[in-house]
Amino acid sequence: MGAAATKTAAKKAAAKKTAATETAAAKPAATKPAAKKTATGKTAAKKAPAKKATAEKSAATKTPAKKTAPAKKAAKATKPAASTQPAAKSPAKPESRAAMVRRARRMNRELAEVYPYAHPELDFRNSFELLVATVLSAQTTDLRVNQTTPALFAAYPTPEDMAAAEPERLEELIRPTGFFRAKAKSLLGLSTALRDRFDGEVPGRLEDLVTLPGVGRKTANVVLGNAFGVPGITVDTHFGRLVRRFRWTEQQDPEKVEAEIAEIFPKSEWTMLSHRVVFHGRRVCHSRKPACGACPIAHDCPSYGEGELDPEKAKKLLKYEMGGQPGQRLRPPADYPGQPAPPLAGR
């Protein structure tokens, strides 16, 4: 090989070396952006999970917050309910027997002050008239009986007269009181018994009175207490209703009511107690809508609140003399503060 060829070969080798160097220099330059890109991708990948984790953490934090919100509301809602039920926290002690008796006697004394004029609300002049009027008062008002008896007693003033009455005529006279056929039968029966067995006189013993047709313990006690001065408790509809409302007894049977009330009050009070309680039941403590807001013994009544509490509205519920209206008797006692009842129209 000549010198020229050697030079040429040397030049080619130098050119290759230069190209190789340039290529080597160019490769790092080309990979740097890739490296940066890869690094950026990794950073983005790292940031993405971090954001996702943050989002999940935030979501996890928010979710319990939403769940606890109703719980807080529920807690707030239950607080007033708890405060409006003090009885549930500290229930009242049951009333003892002794406490009930003291309260009942106190109520009786207060009723005596309110109704010093309490009396039987049937017109009568003797024991026979009271007996007949009481039999007629079943399932009707005392007012209607009082409006009916003047003509009846004018026609039949004695047991002997009534025992001899024609049934049709007797029925016609007592028709306004209702159930006149059954009542006429009782009046004829008891008048005949008085004539034949008791010499035309009304007996003054309970065991004799209850043997008369149409006469039970209630009627017998009315007659004994008001015609003979023998103490007795009259358990009519009003009396039974009120003594249960007053929680003096829980009995429903009239004889059991009578027995339990008799144990609470002294015997001397029995007759007037009956009048006072009945007066109060007819005037203030009505069955359907008692006038609680105008009741003089409301502070001792365990049933206070069952009726009208507004004082002005309660006053409008009062009846008879308490409400400025006529009473039930056409011939009331001299100390009665109200007006006499009007006679039956057409009689």
mmCIF file of C-alpha atoms in Angstrom:
data_model
loop_
_atom_site.group_PDB
_atom_site.id
_atom_site.type_symbol
_atom_site.label_atom_id
_atom_site.label_comp_id
_atom_site.label_asym_id
_atom_site.label_seq_id
_atom_site.Cartn_x
_atom_site.Cartn_y
_atom_site.Cartn_z
ATOM 1 C CA MET A 1 0.000 0.000 0.000
ATOM 2 C CA GLY A 2 1.368 3.423 -0.896
ATOM 3 C CA ALA A 3 1.538 6.614 1.159
ATOM 4 C CA ALA A 4 -1.586 7.996 -0.515
ATOM 5 C CA ALA A 5 -3.608 5.009 0.438
ATOM 6 C CA THR A 6 -2.386 5.201 4.002
ATOM 7 C CA LYS A 7 -3.517 8.803 4.246
ATOM 8 C CA THR A 8 -6.860 7.977 2.851
ATOM 9 C CA ALA A 9 -7.331 5.160 5.357
ATOM 10 C CA ALA A 10 -6.277 7.447 8.202
ATOM 11 C CA LYS A 11 -8.775 10.076 7.094
ATOM 12 C CA LYS A 12 -11.608 7.498 6.977
ATOM 13 C CA ALA A 13 -10.684 6.221 10.446
ATOM 14 C CA ALA A 14 -10.686 9.786 11.791
ATOM 15 C CA ALA A 15 -14.032 10.463 10.133
ATOM 16 C CA LYS A 16 -15.534 7.311 11.672
ATOM 17 C CA LYS A 17 -14.155 8.271 15.095
ATOM 18 C CA THR A 18 -15.615 11.737 14.780
ATOM 19 C CA ALA A 19 -18.979 10.326 13.731
ATOM 20 C CA ALA A 20 -18.924 7.880 16.599
ATOM 21 C CA THR A 21 -18.111 10.667 19.044
ATOM 22 C CA GLU A 22 -20.888 12.824 17.653
ATOM 23 C CA THR A 23 -23.296 9.908 17.895
ATOM 24 C CA ALA A 24 -22.271 9.233 21.447
ATOM 25 C CA ALA A 25 -22.662 12.917 22.227
ATOM 26 C CA ALA A 26 -26.022 12.998 20.525
ATOM 27 C CA LYS A 27 -27.450 9.970 22.411
ATOM 28 C CA PRO A 28 -27.405 11.526 25.903
ATOM 29 C CA ALA A 29 -28.961 14.642 24.456
ATOM 30 C CA ALA A 30 -31.751 12.579 22.950
ATOM 31 C CA THR A 31 -32.396 10.570 26.142
ATOM 32 C CA LYS A 32 -32.420 13.548 28.516
ATOM 33 C CA PRO A 33 -35.851 14.742 27.466
ATOM 34 C CA ALA A 34 -37.061 11.144 27.777
ATOM 35 C CA ALA A 35 -35.621 10.989 31.225
ATOM 36 C CA LYS A 36 -37.270 14.278 32.100
ATOM 37 C CA LYS A 37 -40.489 13.019 30.586
ATOM 38 C CA THR A 38 -40.203 9.813 32.570
ATOM 39 C CA ALA A 39 -39.446 11.731 35.726
ATOM 40 C CA THR A 40 -42.404 14.008 35.087
ATOM 41 C CA GLY A 41 -44.610 10.958 34.487
ATOM 42 C CA LYS A 42 -43.422 9.414 37.742
ATOM 43 C CA THR A 43 -44.041 12.664 39.572
ATOM 44 C CA ALA A 44 -47.488 12.888 38.042
ATOM 45 C CA ALA A 45 -48.101 9.278 38.984
ATOM 46 C CA LYS A 46 -46.954 9.989 42.510
ATOM 47 C CA LYS A 47 -49.092 13.133 42.728
ATOM 48 C CA ALA A 48 -52.141 11.356 41.305
ATOM 49 C CA PRO A 49 -52.330 8.683 44.005
ATOM 50 C CA ALA A 50 -51.641 11.367 46.564
ATOM 51 C CA LYS A 51 -54.577 13.407 45.255
ATOM 52 C CA LYS A 52 -56.699 10.268 45.083
ATOM 53 C CA ALA A 53 -55.727 9.335 48.638
ATOM 54 C CA THR A 54 -56.455 12.885 49.755
ATOM 55 C CA ALA A 55 -59.818 12.779 48.002
ATOM 56 C CA GLU A 56 -60.621 9.408 49.546
ATOM 57 C CA LYS A 57 -59.505 10.661 52.942
ATOM 58 C CA SER A 58 -61.603 13.769 52.518
ATOM 59 C CA ALA A 59 -64.552 11.683 51.368
ATOM 60 C CA ALA A 60 -64.055 9.361 54.296
ATOM 61 C CA THR A 61 -63.984 12.358 56.604
ATOM 62 C CA LYS A 62 -67.118 13.894 55.036
ATOM 63 C CA THR A 63 -69.146 10.684 55.127
ATOM 64 C CA PRO A 64 -69.057 10.268 58.918
ATOM 65 C CA ALA A 65 -69.850 13.975 59.215
ATOM 66 C CA LYS A 66 -73.043 13.413 57.216
ATOM 67 C CA LYS A 67 -73.913 10.390 59.337
ATOM 68 C CA THR A 68 -73.393 12.205 62.611
ATOM 69 C CA ALA A 69 -75.483 15.201 61.554
ATOM 70 C CA PRO A 70 -78.828 13.391 61.890
ATOM 71 C CA ALA A 71 -77.642 11.927 65.162
ATOM 72 C CA LYS A 72 -77.085 15.451 66.468
ATOM 73 C CA LYS A 73 -80.503 16.491 65.230
ATOM 74 C CA ALA A 74 -82.025 13.460 66.855
ATOM 75 C CA ALA A 75 -80.261 14.296 70.080
ATOM 76 C CA LYS A 76 -81.586 17.847 69.919
ATOM 77 C CA ALA A 77 -85.052 16.573 69.123
ATOM 78 C CA THR A 78 -85.116 14.259 72.099
ATOM 79 C CA LYS A 79 -84.053 16.895 74.615
ATOM 80 C CA PRO A 80 -87.370 18.836 74.656
ATOM 81 C CA ALA A 81 -89.322 15.559 74.801
ATOM 82 C CA ALA A 82 -87.416 14.564 77.908
ATOM 83 C CA SER A 83 -88.060 17.946 79.518
ATOM 84 C CA THR A 84 -91.818 17.776 78.890
ATOM 85 C CA GLN A 85 -92.181 14.521 80.779
ATOM 86 C CA PRO A 86 -91.108 15.219 84.349
ATOM 87 C CA ALA A 87 -93.534 12.588 85.576
ATOM 88 C CA ALA A 88 -91.491 9.888 83.855
ATOM 89 C CA LYS A 89 -88.410 10.910 85.796
ATOM 90 C CA SER A 90 -90.081 11.358 89.129
ATOM 91 C CA PRO A 91 -93.498 9.639 89.112
ATOM 92 C CA ALA A 92 -95.974 10.761 91.748
ATOM 93 C CA LYS A 93 -96.344 8.443 94.680
ATOM 94 C CA PRO A 94 -99.643 6.556 94.911
ATOM 95 C CA GLU A 95 -102.063 8.206 97.305
ATOM 96 C CA SER A 96 -102.308 6.384 100.586
ATOM 97 C CA ARG A 97 -105.648 5.397 102.070
ATOM 98 C CA ALA A 98 -105.229 7.918 104.893
ATOM 99 C CA ALA A 99 -104.387 10.728 102.454
ATOM 100 C CA MET A 100 -107.413 9.896 100.306
ATOM 101 C CA VAL A 101 -109.742 9.966 103.331
ATOM 102 C CA ARG A 102 -108.362 13.355 104.412
ATOM 103 C CA ARG A 103 -108.793 14.726 100.894
ATOM 104 C CA ALA A 104 -112.341 13.331 100.573
ATOM 105 C CA ARG A 105 -113.434 14.851 103.883
ATOM 106 C CA ARG A 106 -111.858 18.166 102.947
ATOM 107 C CA MET A 107 -113.758 18.139 99.639
ATOM 108 C CA ASN A 108 -117.002 17.432 101.498
ATOM 109 C CA ARG A 109 -116.407 20.416 103.804
ATOM 110 C CA GLU A 110 -115.716 22.649 100.818
ATOM 111 C CA LEU A 111 -118.855 21.419 99.028
ATOM 112 C CA ALA A 112 -120.822 22.256 102.198
ATOM 113 C CA GLU A 113 -119.582 25.844 101.934
ATOM 114 C CA VAL A 114 -120.506 26.054 98.239
ATOM 115 C CA TYR A 115 -123.928 24.397 98.626
ATOM 116 C CA PRO A 116 -125.216 25.208 102.133
ATOM 117 C CA TYR A 117 -128.731 24.991 100.666
ATOM 118 C CA ALA A 118 -128.295 21.481 99.168
ATOM 119 C CA HIS A 119 -131.542 19.513 99.404
ATOM 120 C CA PRO A 120 -133.517 16.755 97.669
ATOM 121 C CA GLU A 121 -134.621 18.216 94.356
ATOM 122 C CA LEU A 122 -137.998 16.509 94.359
ATOM 123 C CA ASP A 123 -141.109 18.356 95.549
ATOM 124 C CA PHE A 124 -142.870 16.516 98.371
ATOM 125 C CA ARG A 125 -144.974 17.230 101.466
ATOM 126 C CA ASN A 126 -144.838 13.833 103.157
ATOM 127 C CA SER A 127 -143.094 10.456 102.993
ATOM 128 C CA PHE A 128 -145.664 8.992 100.573
ATOM 129 C CA GLU A 129 -145.183 11.818 98.057
ATOM 130 C CA LEU A 130 -141.393 11.507 98.329
ATOM 131 C CA LEU A 131 -141.575 7.749 97.782
ATOM 132 C CA VAL A 132 -143.787 8.107 94.697
ATOM 133 C CA ALA A 133 -141.704 10.984 93.273
ATOM 134 C CA THR A 134 -138.480 8.999 93.735
ATOM 135 C CA VAL A 135 -139.914 5.993 91.886
ATOM 136 C CA LEU A 136 -141.003 8.297 89.048
ATOM 137 C CA SER A 137 -137.539 9.936 88.841
ATOM 138 C CA ALA A 138 -135.952 6.839 87.287
ATOM 139 C CA GLN A 139 -134.567 7.658 83.817
ATOM 140 C CA THR A 140 -135.904 11.205 83.779
ATOM 141 C CA THR A 141 -135.139 14.555 85.416
ATOM 142 C CA ASP A 142 -136.339 15.706 88.808
ATOM 143 C CA LEU A 143 -137.739 18.764 87.037
ATOM 144 C CA ARG A 144 -140.033 16.650 84.866
ATOM 145 C CA VAL A 145 -141.190 14.702 87.935
ATOM 146 C CA ASN A 146 -141.903 17.922 89.827
ATOM 147 C CA GLN A 147 -143.925 19.210 86.889
ATOM 148 C CA THR A 148 -145.920 15.951 86.815
ATOM 149 C CA THR A 149 -146.697 15.211 90.483
ATOM 150 C CA PRO A 150 -149.020 18.152 91.328
ATOM 151 C CA ALA A 151 -151.814 16.699 89.184
ATOM 152 C CA LEU A 152 -150.972 13.147 90.314
ATOM 153 C CA PHE A 153 -151.195 13.936 94.038
ATOM 154 C CA ALA A 154 -154.295 16.016 93.517
ATOM 155 C CA ALA A 155 -155.960 12.894 92.102
ATOM 156 C CA TYR A 156 -154.407 10.347 94.496
ATOM 157 C CA PRO A 157 -153.252 11.979 97.766
ATOM 158 C CA THR A 158 -152.965 8.747 99.807
ATOM 159 C CA PRO A 159 -151.773 5.159 99.272
ATOM 160 C CA GLU A 160 -155.382 3.964 99.520
ATOM 161 C CA ASP A 161 -156.459 6.376 96.767
ATOM 162 C CA MET A 162 -153.622 5.357 94.452
ATOM 163 C CA ALA A 163 -154.169 1.637 95.108
ATOM 164 C CA ALA A 164 -157.725 2.046 93.822
ATOM 165 C CA ALA A 165 -156.711 4.031 90.713
ATOM 166 C CA GLU A 166 -157.610 2.894 87.199
ATOM 167 C CA PRO A 167 -154.339 1.891 85.473
ATOM 168 C CA GLU A 168 -155.145 3.840 82.281
ATOM 169 C CA ARG A 169 -155.846 7.035 84.198
ATOM 170 C CA LEU A 170 -152.703 6.649 86.287
ATOM 171 C CA GLU A 171 -150.611 6.006 83.188
ATOM 172 C CA GLU A 172 -151.947 9.138 81.533
ATOM 173 C CA LEU A 173 -151.071 11.307 84.525
ATOM 174 C CA ILE A 174 -147.467 10.083 84.741
ATOM 175 C CA ARG A 175 -146.867 9.831 80.975
ATOM 176 C CA PRO A 176 -144.481 12.894 80.894
ATOM 177 C CA THR A 177 -141.947 11.022 83.062
ATOM 178 C CA GLY A 178 -141.438 8.231 80.498
ATOM 179 C CA PHE A 179 -141.750 4.461 80.909
ATOM 180 C CA PHE A 180 -145.218 5.272 82.262
ATOM 181 C CA ARG A 181 -146.650 1.746 81.995
ATOM 182 C CA ALA A 182 -143.913 0.133 84.072
ATOM 183 C CA LYS A 183 -143.959 3.021 86.550
ATOM 184 C CA ALA A 184 -147.763 2.850 86.870
ATOM 185 C CA LYS A 185 -147.463 -0.844 87.682
ATOM 186 C CA SER A 186 -144.900 -0.099 90.409
ATOM 187 C CA LEU A 187 -147.036 2.697 91.904
ATOM 188 C CA LEU A 188 -150.130 0.489 92.007
ATOM 189 C CA GLY A 189 -148.086 -2.315 93.602
ATOM 190 C CA LEU A 190 -146.395 -0.225 96.272
ATOM 191 C CA SER A 191 -149.636 1.620 97.137
ATOM 192 C CA THR A 192 -151.443 -1.681 97.554
ATOM 193 C CA ALA A 193 -148.595 -3.012 99.730
ATOM 194 C CA LEU A 194 -148.665 0.107 101.908
ATOM 195 C CA ARG A 195 -152.417 -0.217 102.322
ATOM 196 C CA ASP A 196 -152.456 -3.943 103.026
ATOM 197 C CA ARG A 197 -149.191 -4.540 104.868
ATOM 198 C CA PHE A 198 -148.280 -1.252 106.539
ATOM 199 C CA ASP A 199 -151.698 0.287 107.403
ATOM 200 C CA GLY A 200 -151.346 2.927 104.709
ATOM 201 C CA GLU A 201 -148.074 4.260 106.173
ATOM 202 C CA VAL A 202 -144.617 4.375 104.610
ATOM 203 C CA PRO A 203 -142.302 2.222 106.762
ATOM 204 C CA GLY A 204 -139.201 3.835 108.270
ATOM 205 C CA ARG A 205 -136.862 0.864 107.888
ATOM 206 C CA LEU A 206 -134.725 0.018 104.873
ATOM 207 C CA GLU A 207 -135.484 -3.707 105.069
ATOM 208 C CA ASP A 208 -139.220 -2.930 104.822
ATOM 209 C CA LEU A 209 -138.949 -0.317 102.103
ATOM 210 C CA VAL A 210 -137.000 -2.559 99.720
ATOM 211 C CA THR A 211 -139.834 -5.102 99.801
ATOM 212 C CA LEU A 212 -142.132 -2.629 98.035
ATOM 213 C CA PRO A 213 -142.523 -2.968 94.223
ATOM 214 C CA GLY A 214 -140.160 -0.633 92.350
ATOM 215 C CA VAL A 215 -138.191 0.329 95.488
ATOM 216 C CA GLY A 216 -134.475 -0.431 95.738
ATOM 217 C CA ARG A 217 -131.718 0.733 98.105
ATOM 218 C CA LYS A 218 -131.330 4.084 96.338
ATOM 219 C CA THR A 219 -135.023 4.957 96.663
ATOM 220 C CA ALA A 220 -135.141 3.625 100.215
ATOM 221 C CA ASN A 221 -132.161 5.766 101.276
ATOM 222 C CA VAL A 222 -133.728 8.870 99.720
ATOM 223 C CA VAL A 223 -136.920 8.325 101.722
ATOM 224 C CA LEU A 224 -135.146 7.402 104.950
ATOM 225 C CA GLY A 225 -132.710 10.314 104.824
ATOM 226 C CA ASN A 226 -135.162 13.033 103.830
ATOM 227 C CA ALA A 227 -138.499 11.930 105.303
ATOM 228 C CA PHE A 228 -137.355 10.108 108.449
ATOM 229 C CA GLY A 229 -133.954 11.654 109.225
ATOM 230 C CA VAL A 230 -132.213 8.280 109.010
ATOM 231 C CA PRO A 231 -128.707 8.743 107.510
ATOM 232 C CA GLY A 232 -128.193 7.082 104.158
ATOM 233 C CA ILE A 233 -126.000 7.360 101.048
ATOM 234 C CA THR A 234 -127.942 7.704 97.807
ATOM 235 C CA VAL A 235 -125.930 6.267 94.924
ATOM 236 C CA ASP A 236 -127.613 7.635 91.820
ATOM 237 C CA THR A 237 -125.983 8.243 88.429
ATOM 238 C CA HIS A 238 -124.418 11.566 89.445
ATOM 239 C CA PHE A 239 -123.138 10.356 92.808
ATOM 240 C CA GLY A 240 -121.519 7.224 91.401
ATOM 241 C CA ARG A 241 -119.911 9.152 88.553
ATOM 242 C CA LEU A 242 -118.413 11.833 90.793
ATOM 243 C CA VAL A 243 -117.050 9.620 93.565
ATOM 244 C CA ARG A 244 -115.182 7.643 90.908
ATOM 245 C CA ARG A 245 -113.946 10.857 89.312
ATOM 246 C CA PHE A 246 -112.820 12.053 92.752
ATOM 247 C CA ARG A 247 -111.015 8.685 93.200
ATOM 248 C CA TRP A 248 -112.878 7.956 96.418
ATOM 249 C CA THR A 249 -113.707 4.544 95.008
ATOM 250 C CA GLU A 250 -113.261 2.489 91.859
ATOM 251 C CA GLN A 251 -116.381 0.386 92.353
ATOM 252 C CA GLN A 252 -119.120 0.322 89.717
ATOM 253 C CA ASP A 253 -121.814 -1.587 91.578
ATOM 254 C CA PRO A 254 -124.030 0.885 93.539
ATOM 255 C CA GLU A 255 -124.101 -1.245 96.695
ATOM 256 C CA LYS A 256 -120.301 -1.571 96.712
ATOM 257 C CA VAL A 257 -119.978 2.169 96.111
ATOM 258 C CA GLU A 258 -122.302 2.825 99.036
ATOM 259 C CA ALA A 259 -120.323 0.509 101.312
ATOM 260 C CA GLU A 260 -116.931 2.049 100.457
ATOM 261 C CA ILE A 261 -118.114 5.665 100.765
ATOM 262 C CA ALA A 262 -119.778 4.838 104.094
ATOM 263 C CA GLU A 263 -116.342 3.863 105.443
ATOM 264 C CA ILE A 264 -114.847 7.245 104.517
ATOM 265 C CA PHE A 265 -117.390 9.592 106.114
ATOM 266 C CA PRO A 266 -119.105 9.631 109.508
ATOM 267 C CA LYS A 267 -122.710 8.440 109.465
ATOM 268 C CA SER A 268 -124.024 11.889 110.356
ATOM 269 C CA GLU A 269 -122.736 13.195 107.007
ATOM 270 C CA TRP A 270 -124.198 10.542 104.713
ATOM 271 C CA THR A 271 -127.472 12.228 103.703
ATOM 272 C CA MET A 272 -126.069 15.722 103.163
ATOM 273 C CA LEU A 273 -122.964 14.336 101.442
ATOM 274 C CA SER A 274 -125.276 12.699 98.918
ATOM 275 C CA HIS A 275 -127.065 16.010 98.246
ATOM 276 C CA ARG A 276 -123.822 17.992 97.912
ATOM 277 C CA VAL A 277 -122.200 15.568 95.500
ATOM 278 C CA VAL A 278 -125.354 15.357 93.359
ATOM 279 C CA PHE A 279 -125.706 19.152 93.371
ATOM 280 C CA HIS A 280 -122.104 19.519 92.216
ATOM 281 C CA GLY A 281 -122.536 16.888 89.505
ATOM 282 C CA ARG A 282 -125.610 18.595 88.077
ATOM 283 C CA ARG A 283 -124.252 22.125 88.212
ATOM 284 C CA VAL A 284 -120.486 21.991 87.658
ATOM 285 C CA CYS A 285 -118.964 18.536 87.227
ATOM 286 C CA HIS A 286 -120.959 17.412 84.200
ATOM 287 C CA SER A 287 -120.484 14.003 82.646
ATOM 288 C CA ARG A 288 -119.295 15.005 79.174
ATOM 289 C CA LYS A 289 -117.777 18.442 79.729
ATOM 290 C CA PRO A 290 -117.083 19.353 83.352
ATOM 291 C CA ALA A 291 -116.494 23.035 84.095
ATOM 292 C CA CYS A 292 -113.019 22.527 85.614
ATOM 293 C CA GLY A 293 -112.094 26.197 85.233
ATOM 294 C CA ALA A 294 -115.020 27.239 87.450
ATOM 295 C CA CYS A 295 -114.878 24.359 89.933
ATOM 296 C CA PRO A 296 -114.525 25.398 93.597
ATOM 297 C CA ILE A 297 -112.852 22.103 94.567
ATOM 298 C CA ALA A 298 -110.565 21.746 91.531
ATOM 299 C CA HIS A 299 -107.420 21.982 93.687
ATOM 300 C CA ASP A 300 -108.341 18.702 95.396
ATOM 301 C CA CYS A 301 -109.690 16.882 92.341
ATOM 302 C CA PRO A 302 -107.375 14.273 90.790
ATOM 303 C CA SER A 303 -109.361 14.502 87.532
ATOM 304 C CA TYR A 304 -108.815 18.257 87.100
ATOM 305 C CA GLY A 305 -108.198 18.979 83.420
ATOM 306 C CA GLU A 306 -110.727 16.572 81.950
ATOM 307 C CA GLY A 307 -113.050 19.483 81.231
ATOM 308 C CA GLU A 308 -112.929 23.137 80.161
ATOM 309 C CA LEU A 309 -110.061 24.962 81.901
ATOM 310 C CA ASP A 310 -110.641 28.502 80.665
ATOM 311 C CA PRO A 311 -112.511 30.287 83.512
ATOM 312 C CA GLU A 312 -114.738 32.348 81.222
ATOM 313 C CA LYS A 313 -115.685 29.411 79.026
ATOM 314 C CA ALA A 314 -116.178 27.210 82.083
ATOM 315 C CA LYS A 315 -118.639 29.714 83.616
ATOM 316 C CA LYS A 316 -120.871 29.321 80.582
ATOM 317 C CA LEU A 317 -121.170 25.600 81.326
ATOM 318 C CA LEU A 318 -122.647 26.123 84.818
ATOM 319 C CA LYS A 319 -126.278 25.083 85.255
ATOM 320 C CA TYR A 320 -129.286 25.938 87.415
ATOM 321 C CA GLU A 321 -128.710 28.604 90.070
ATOM 322 C CA MET A 322 -124.928 28.484 89.478
ATOM 323 C CA GLY A 323 -125.562 29.541 85.888
ATOM 324 C CA GLY A 324 -128.337 32.014 86.683
ATOM 325 C CA GLN A 325 -131.089 29.622 85.578
ATOM 326 C CA PRO A 326 -134.187 28.225 87.373
ATOM 327 C CA GLY A 327 -133.749 25.160 89.545
ATOM 328 C CA GLN A 328 -135.622 21.863 89.360
ATOM 329 C CA ARG A 329 -138.175 22.367 92.122
ATOM 330 C CA LEU A 330 -141.435 24.223 91.664
ATOM 331 C CA ARG A 331 -141.481 24.668 95.440
ATOM 332 C CA PRO A 332 -137.829 25.035 96.496
ATOM 333 C CA PRO A 333 -136.733 25.523 100.133
ATOM 334 C CA ALA A 334 -136.771 29.023 101.566
ATOM 335 C CA ASP A 335 -132.950 29.305 101.518
ATOM 336 C CA TYR A 336 -132.636 28.332 97.850
ATOM 337 C CA PRO A 337 -130.744 31.169 96.098
ATOM 338 C CA GLY A 338 -132.152 30.509 92.605
ATOM 339 C CA GLN A 339 -135.492 30.783 90.867
ATOM 340 C CA PRO A 340 -138.316 28.207 91.108
ATOM 341 C CA ALA A 341 -138.832 25.951 88.092
ATOM 342 C CA PRO A 342 -141.791 26.686 85.811
ATOM 343 C CA PRO A 343 -144.795 24.339 85.811
ATOM 344 C CA LEU A 344 -145.410 21.967 82.924
ATOM 345 C CA ALA A 345 -147.142 23.700 80.044
ATOM 346 C CA GLY A 346 -150.844 22.830 79.781
ATOM 347 C CA ARG A 347 -151.138 21.615 83.399
#
